[in-house]
XYZ file of C-alpha atoms in Angstrom:
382
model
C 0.000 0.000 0.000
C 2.810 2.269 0.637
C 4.711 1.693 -2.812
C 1.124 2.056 -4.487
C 0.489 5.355 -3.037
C 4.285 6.891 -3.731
C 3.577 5.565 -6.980
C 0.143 7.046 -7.461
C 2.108 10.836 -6.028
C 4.753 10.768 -8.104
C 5.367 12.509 -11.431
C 5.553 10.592 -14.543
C 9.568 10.715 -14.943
C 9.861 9.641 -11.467
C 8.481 6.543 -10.803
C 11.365 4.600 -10.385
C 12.799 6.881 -7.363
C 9.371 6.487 -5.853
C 9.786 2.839 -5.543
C 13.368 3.256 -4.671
C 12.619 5.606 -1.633
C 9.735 2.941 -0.571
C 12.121 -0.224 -0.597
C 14.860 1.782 0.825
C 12.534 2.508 4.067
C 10.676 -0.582 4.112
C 13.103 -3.153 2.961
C 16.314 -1.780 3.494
C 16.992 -2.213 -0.067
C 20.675 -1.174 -1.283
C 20.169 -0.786 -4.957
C 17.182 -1.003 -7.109
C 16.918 -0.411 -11.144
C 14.349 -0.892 -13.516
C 15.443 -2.800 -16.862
C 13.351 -2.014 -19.621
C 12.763 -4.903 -22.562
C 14.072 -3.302 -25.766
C 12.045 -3.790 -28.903
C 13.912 -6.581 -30.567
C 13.426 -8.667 -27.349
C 17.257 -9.017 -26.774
C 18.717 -6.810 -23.992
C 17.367 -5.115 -20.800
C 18.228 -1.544 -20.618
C 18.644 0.618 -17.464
C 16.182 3.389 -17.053
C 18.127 4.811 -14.728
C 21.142 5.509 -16.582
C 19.790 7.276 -20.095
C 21.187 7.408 -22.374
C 22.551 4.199 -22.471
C 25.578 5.146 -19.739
C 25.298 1.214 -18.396
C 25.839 -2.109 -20.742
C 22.070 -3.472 -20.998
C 21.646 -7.291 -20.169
C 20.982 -9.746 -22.530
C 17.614 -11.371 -22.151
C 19.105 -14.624 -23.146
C 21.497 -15.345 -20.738
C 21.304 -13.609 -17.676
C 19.361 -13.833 -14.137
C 17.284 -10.550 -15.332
C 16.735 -12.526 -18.480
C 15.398 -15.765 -16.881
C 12.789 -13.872 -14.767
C 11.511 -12.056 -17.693
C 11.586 -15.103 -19.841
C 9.862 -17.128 -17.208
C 7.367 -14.113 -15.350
C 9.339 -15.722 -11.900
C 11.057 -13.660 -9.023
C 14.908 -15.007 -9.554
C 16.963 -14.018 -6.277
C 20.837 -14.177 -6.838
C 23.094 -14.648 -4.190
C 26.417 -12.683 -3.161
C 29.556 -13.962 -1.520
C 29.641 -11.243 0.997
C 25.624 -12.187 1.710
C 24.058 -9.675 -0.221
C 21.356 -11.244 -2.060
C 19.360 -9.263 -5.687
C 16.141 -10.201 -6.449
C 15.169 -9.729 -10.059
C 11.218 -9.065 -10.658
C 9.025 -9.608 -13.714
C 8.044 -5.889 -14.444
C 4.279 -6.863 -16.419
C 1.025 -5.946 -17.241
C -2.123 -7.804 -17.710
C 0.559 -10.123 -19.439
C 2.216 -7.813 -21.561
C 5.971 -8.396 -20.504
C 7.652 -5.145 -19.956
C 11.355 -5.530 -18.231
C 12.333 -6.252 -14.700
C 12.633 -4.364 -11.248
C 16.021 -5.620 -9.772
C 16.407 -4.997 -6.108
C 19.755 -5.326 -3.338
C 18.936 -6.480 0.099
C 21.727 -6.460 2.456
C 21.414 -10.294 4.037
C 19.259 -13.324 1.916
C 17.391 -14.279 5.215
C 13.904 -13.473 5.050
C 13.981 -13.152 1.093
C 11.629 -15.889 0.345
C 8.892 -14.663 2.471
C 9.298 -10.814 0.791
C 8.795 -12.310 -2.642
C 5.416 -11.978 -2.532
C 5.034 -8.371 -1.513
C 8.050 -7.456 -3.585
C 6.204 -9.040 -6.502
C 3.245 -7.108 -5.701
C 5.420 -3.317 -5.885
C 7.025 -4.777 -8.847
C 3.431 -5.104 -10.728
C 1.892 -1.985 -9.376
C 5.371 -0.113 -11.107
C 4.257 -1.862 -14.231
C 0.766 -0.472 -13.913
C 2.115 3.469 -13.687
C 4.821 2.944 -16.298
C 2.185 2.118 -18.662
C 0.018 5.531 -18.088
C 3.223 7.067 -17.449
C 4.335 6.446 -21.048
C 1.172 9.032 -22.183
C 3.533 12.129 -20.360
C 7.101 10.716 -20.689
C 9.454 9.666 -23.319
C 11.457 8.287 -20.510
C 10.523 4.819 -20.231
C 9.768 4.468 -24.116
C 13.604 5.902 -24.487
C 15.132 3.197 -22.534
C 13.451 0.398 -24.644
C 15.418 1.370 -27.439
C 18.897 -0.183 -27.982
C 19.227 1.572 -31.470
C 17.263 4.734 -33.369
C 14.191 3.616 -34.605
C 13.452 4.684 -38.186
C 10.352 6.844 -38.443
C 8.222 4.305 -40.180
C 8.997 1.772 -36.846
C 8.238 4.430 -34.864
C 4.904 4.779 -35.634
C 4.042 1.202 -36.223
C 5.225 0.560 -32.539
C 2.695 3.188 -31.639
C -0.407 1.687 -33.315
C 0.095 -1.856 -31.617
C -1.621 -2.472 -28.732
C 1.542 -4.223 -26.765
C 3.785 -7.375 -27.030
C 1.245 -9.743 -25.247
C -1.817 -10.260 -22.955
C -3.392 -12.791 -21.051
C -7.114 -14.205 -19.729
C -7.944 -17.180 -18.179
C -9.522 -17.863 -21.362
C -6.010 -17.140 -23.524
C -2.653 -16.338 -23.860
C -1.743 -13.937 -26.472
C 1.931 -12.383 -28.346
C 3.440 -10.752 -31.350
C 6.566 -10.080 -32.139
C 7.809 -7.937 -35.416
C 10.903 -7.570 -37.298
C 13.358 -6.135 -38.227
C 12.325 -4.418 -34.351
C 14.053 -1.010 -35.242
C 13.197 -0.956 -38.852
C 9.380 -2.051 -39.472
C 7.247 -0.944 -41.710
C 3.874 -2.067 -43.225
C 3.247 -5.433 -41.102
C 0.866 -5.038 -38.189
C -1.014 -6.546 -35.453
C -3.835 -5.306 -33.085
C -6.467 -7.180 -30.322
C -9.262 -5.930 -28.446
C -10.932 -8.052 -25.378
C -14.053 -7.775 -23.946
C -15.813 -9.922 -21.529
C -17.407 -12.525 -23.937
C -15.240 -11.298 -27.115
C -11.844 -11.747 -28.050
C -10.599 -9.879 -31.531
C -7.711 -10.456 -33.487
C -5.937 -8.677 -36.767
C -2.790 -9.574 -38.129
C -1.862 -7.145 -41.159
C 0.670 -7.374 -43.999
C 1.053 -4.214 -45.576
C 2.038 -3.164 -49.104
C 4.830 -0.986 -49.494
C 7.976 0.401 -48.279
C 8.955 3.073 -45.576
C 6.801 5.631 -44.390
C 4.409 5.063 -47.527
C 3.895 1.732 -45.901
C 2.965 2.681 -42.293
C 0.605 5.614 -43.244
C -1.063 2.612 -45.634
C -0.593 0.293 -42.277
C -2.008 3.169 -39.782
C -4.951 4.514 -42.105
C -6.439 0.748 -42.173
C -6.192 -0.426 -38.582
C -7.289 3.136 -37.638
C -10.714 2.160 -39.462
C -10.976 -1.040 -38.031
C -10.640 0.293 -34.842
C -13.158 2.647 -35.687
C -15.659 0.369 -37.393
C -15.410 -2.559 -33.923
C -16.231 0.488 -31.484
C -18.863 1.467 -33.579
C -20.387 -1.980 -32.655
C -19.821 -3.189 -36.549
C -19.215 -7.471 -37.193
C -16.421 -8.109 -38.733
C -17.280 -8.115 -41.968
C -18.417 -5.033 -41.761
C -15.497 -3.552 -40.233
C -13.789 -5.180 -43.552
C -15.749 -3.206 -45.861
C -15.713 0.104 -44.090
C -11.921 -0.191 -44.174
C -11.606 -1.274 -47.514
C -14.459 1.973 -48.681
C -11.324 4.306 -46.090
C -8.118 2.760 -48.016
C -10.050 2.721 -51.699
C -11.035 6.189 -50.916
C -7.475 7.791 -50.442
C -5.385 5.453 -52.659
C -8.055 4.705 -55.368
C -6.457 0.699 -55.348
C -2.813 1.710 -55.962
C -2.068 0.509 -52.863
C -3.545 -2.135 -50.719
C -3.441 -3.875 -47.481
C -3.827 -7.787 -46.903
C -5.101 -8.826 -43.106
C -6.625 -12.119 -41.473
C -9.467 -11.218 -38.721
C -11.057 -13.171 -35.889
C -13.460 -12.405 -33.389
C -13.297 -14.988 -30.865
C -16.487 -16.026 -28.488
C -14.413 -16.442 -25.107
C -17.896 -18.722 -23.837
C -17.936 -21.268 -27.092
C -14.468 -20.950 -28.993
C -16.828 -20.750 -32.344
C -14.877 -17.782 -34.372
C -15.617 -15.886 -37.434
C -13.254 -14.883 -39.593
C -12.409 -12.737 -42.781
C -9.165 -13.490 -44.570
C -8.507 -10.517 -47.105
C -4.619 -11.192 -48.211
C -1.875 -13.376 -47.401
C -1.285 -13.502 -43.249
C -1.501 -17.252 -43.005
C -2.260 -19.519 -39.886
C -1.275 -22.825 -38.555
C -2.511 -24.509 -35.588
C -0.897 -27.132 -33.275
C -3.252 -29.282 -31.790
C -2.805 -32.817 -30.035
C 0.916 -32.847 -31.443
C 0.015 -31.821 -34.448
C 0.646 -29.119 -36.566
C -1.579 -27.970 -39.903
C -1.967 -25.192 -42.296
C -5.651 -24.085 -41.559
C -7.103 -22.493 -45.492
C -9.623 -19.723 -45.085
C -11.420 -18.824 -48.207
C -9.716 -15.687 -49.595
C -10.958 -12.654 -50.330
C -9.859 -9.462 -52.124
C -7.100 -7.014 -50.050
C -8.713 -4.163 -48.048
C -8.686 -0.500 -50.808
C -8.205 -3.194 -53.760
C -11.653 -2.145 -55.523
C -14.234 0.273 -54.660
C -16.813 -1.325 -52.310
C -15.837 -4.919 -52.036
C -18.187 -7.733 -49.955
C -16.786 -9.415 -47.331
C -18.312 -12.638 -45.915
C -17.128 -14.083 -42.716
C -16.166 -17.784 -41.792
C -16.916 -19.623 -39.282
C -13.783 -21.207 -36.969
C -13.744 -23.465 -33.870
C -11.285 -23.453 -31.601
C -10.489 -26.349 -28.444
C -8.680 -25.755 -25.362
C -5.526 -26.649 -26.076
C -4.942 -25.364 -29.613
C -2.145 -23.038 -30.020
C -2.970 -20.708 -33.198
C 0.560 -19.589 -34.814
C 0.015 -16.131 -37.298
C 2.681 -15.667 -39.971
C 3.129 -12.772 -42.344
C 4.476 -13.285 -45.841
C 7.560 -12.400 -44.834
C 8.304 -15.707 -42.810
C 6.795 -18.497 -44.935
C 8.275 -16.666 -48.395
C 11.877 -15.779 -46.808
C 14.643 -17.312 -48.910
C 17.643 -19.027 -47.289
C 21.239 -18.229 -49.830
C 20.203 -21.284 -51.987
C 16.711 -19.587 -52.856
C 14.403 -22.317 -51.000
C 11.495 -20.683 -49.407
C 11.089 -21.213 -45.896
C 7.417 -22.488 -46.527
C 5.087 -24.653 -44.296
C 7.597 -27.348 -43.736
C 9.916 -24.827 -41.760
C 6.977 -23.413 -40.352
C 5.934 -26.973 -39.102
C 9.056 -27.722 -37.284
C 9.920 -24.324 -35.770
C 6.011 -24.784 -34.338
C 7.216 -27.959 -33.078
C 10.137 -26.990 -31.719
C 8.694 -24.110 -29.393
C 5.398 -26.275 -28.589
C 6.450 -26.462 -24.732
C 7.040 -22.465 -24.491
C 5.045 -20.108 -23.104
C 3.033 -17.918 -25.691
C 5.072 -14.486 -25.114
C 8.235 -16.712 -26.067
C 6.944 -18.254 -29.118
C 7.278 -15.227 -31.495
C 10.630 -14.821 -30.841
C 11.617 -18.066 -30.988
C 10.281 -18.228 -34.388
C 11.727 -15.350 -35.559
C 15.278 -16.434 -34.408
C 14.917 -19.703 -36.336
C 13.848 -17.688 -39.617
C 16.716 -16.063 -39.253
C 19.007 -19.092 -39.391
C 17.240 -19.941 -42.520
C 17.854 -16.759 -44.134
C 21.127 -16.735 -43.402
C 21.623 -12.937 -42.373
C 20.822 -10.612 -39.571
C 19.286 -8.322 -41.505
C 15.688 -9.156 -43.578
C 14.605 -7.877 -46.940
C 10.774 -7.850 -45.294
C 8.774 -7.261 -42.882
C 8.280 -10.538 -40.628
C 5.370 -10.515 -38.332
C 4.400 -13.622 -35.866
C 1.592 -14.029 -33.531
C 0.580 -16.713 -31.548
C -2.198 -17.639 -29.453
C -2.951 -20.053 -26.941
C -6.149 -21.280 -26.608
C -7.346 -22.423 -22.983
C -11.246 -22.105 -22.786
C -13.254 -21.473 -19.865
């Protein structure tokens, strides 16, 4: 109660020395730093020391890394006694670094885990209506300069990853620091879950306005109360308007019943799916429909889709299943397969990534020629 209300008093930019005064006084704390997740999902980065005075952590092999990869309190110990606990910084889900706190003597640790778990969340809470008034925590997630096109597709998505009882839901899209037309977005509501995964057309900054434009009128079109296929054709009638069909934007949608798992679902374009389910993974075929701003005033119909508990939904963007490795082979649907195989036991918010580091084996270079966008969803039902 006392970090919450420091938290709730403090200004935007401060947050962090509001929870350091609090587990200073109450905890005796020695040190504590928040580590921000950078957008490629590689390194943690000090807010504390902008701009980028300290060496960020890797996320892959460090203790800060394993308690963001696994959402678990890691505690490290010293050889003088010290002891640092590392805390999963999240939100509803949506992974976004780790608190990392000093206490002078490791007695008494495990029983503080719990309330230092607690302050750890409630930080996560502020940071994310902090981020409405302050660059500062937005700053510290960034290990390079994002191009202008990235930065406003990382403005338009709705975060990394959520979770229900019901689900468990992540993206991840690169290159991180160089986006530019693919796109995902959600929206929950108590009986309702919906899901867009966009592939834009396009290069650059051309390729984001195309990118925000569309997903700005299906966000407009669901909170108007429209079904799906309506929100299709008022988006298309918004792109077709300004472009008149020169350019075009392909996207898969779903809205989910939490209650049944029954879905509908428009696919306008080329975001595929896959689903794993009982060990077994399959390229699910929607019928296809025409791009959104193709032609003037297009019909959409939707589909309907079952999901089971259990079922794990994998989203892919063209540019995974038509990357190229050096010897021209597509990565494809048999790539797909066994990278979906290979990350079956992770946790949703590590699946993405996971994929995307395999893809980029295949291609044989750091840097891609394409936008690469993967989503995945885990289905648990109610």
């Amino acid at each position: 109660m006392t970090a919450e209300r420091a938290l709730r008093a403090a200004a935007p930019h401060e947050l962090l020395d509001a929870v350091r005064r609090v587990l200073v006084e109450q905890y005796g704390a020695e040190s504590v730093d928040l580590l921000m997740a950078d957008y490629g999902l590689t390194v943690l980065q000090p807010v504390s020391a902008l701009p980028h005075t300290v060496e960020p952590v890797s996320v892959h092999n460090s203790a800060l890394g394993r308690a963001f990869g696994a959402q678990e309190p890691v505690v490290e110990s010293a050889s003088d006694g010290r002891v640092r606990v590392h805390l999963p910084v999240s939100v509803r889900g949506d992974r976004l670094g780790v608190l990392s706190v000093t206490l002078p003597q490791e007695s008494g640790v495990q029983e503080l885990l719990g309330e230092l778990s607690d302050i750890a969340e409630a930080l996560g809470h502020e940071v994310v209506v902090a981020e409405r008034d302050t660059d500062i925590y937005l700053l510290a997630r960034r290990k390079d300069r994002l191009t202008l096109a990235a930065e406003m597709q990382w403005q338009l998505l709705p975060g990394r990853s959520c979770s229900r009882p019901e689900y468990d839901l992540a993206a991840q899209l690169e290159p991180a620091y160089a986006i530019f037309g693919d796109n995902f977005d959600w929206s929950a509501r108590a009986d309702h879950l919906m899901l867009y995964v966009t592939n834009g057309m396009g290069e650059g900054i051309e390729a984001s306005l195309l990118t925000n434009l569309a997903i700005n009128a299906l966000r407009n079109a669901r909170r108007a109360g429209l079904a799906i296929d309506d929100q299709a054709a008022l988006a298309d009638q918004a792109v077709y308007a300004h472009y008149r069909g020169r350019c075009y934007l392909s996207v898969l949608m779903f809205d989910f019943d939490l209650t049944t798992g029954r879905a509908k679902v428009v696919d306008a374009g080329s975001p595929q799916m896959l689903r794993l389910r009982g060990g077994r993974v399959e390229h699910v075929a929607f019928e296809a429909q025409l791009p959104l701003g193709m032609f003037e005033e297009t019909d959409y119909v939707a589909q309907e889709f079952q999901v089971e508990p259990g079922d794990r939904l994998v989203f892919v963007s063209d540019g995974v299943y038509a990357v190229a490795d050096p010897m021209g082979r597509a990565y494809g649907d048999v790539e797909l397969v066994r990278a979906i195989q290979a990350t079956r036991l992770l946790p949703a918010a590590e699946v993405p990534r996971a994929i995307l580091r395999e893809l980029t084996g295949h291609r044989g270079r750091s840097v891609p020629d394409d936008d690469a966008l993967v989503v995945c969803l885990d289905w648990h039902g109610i």
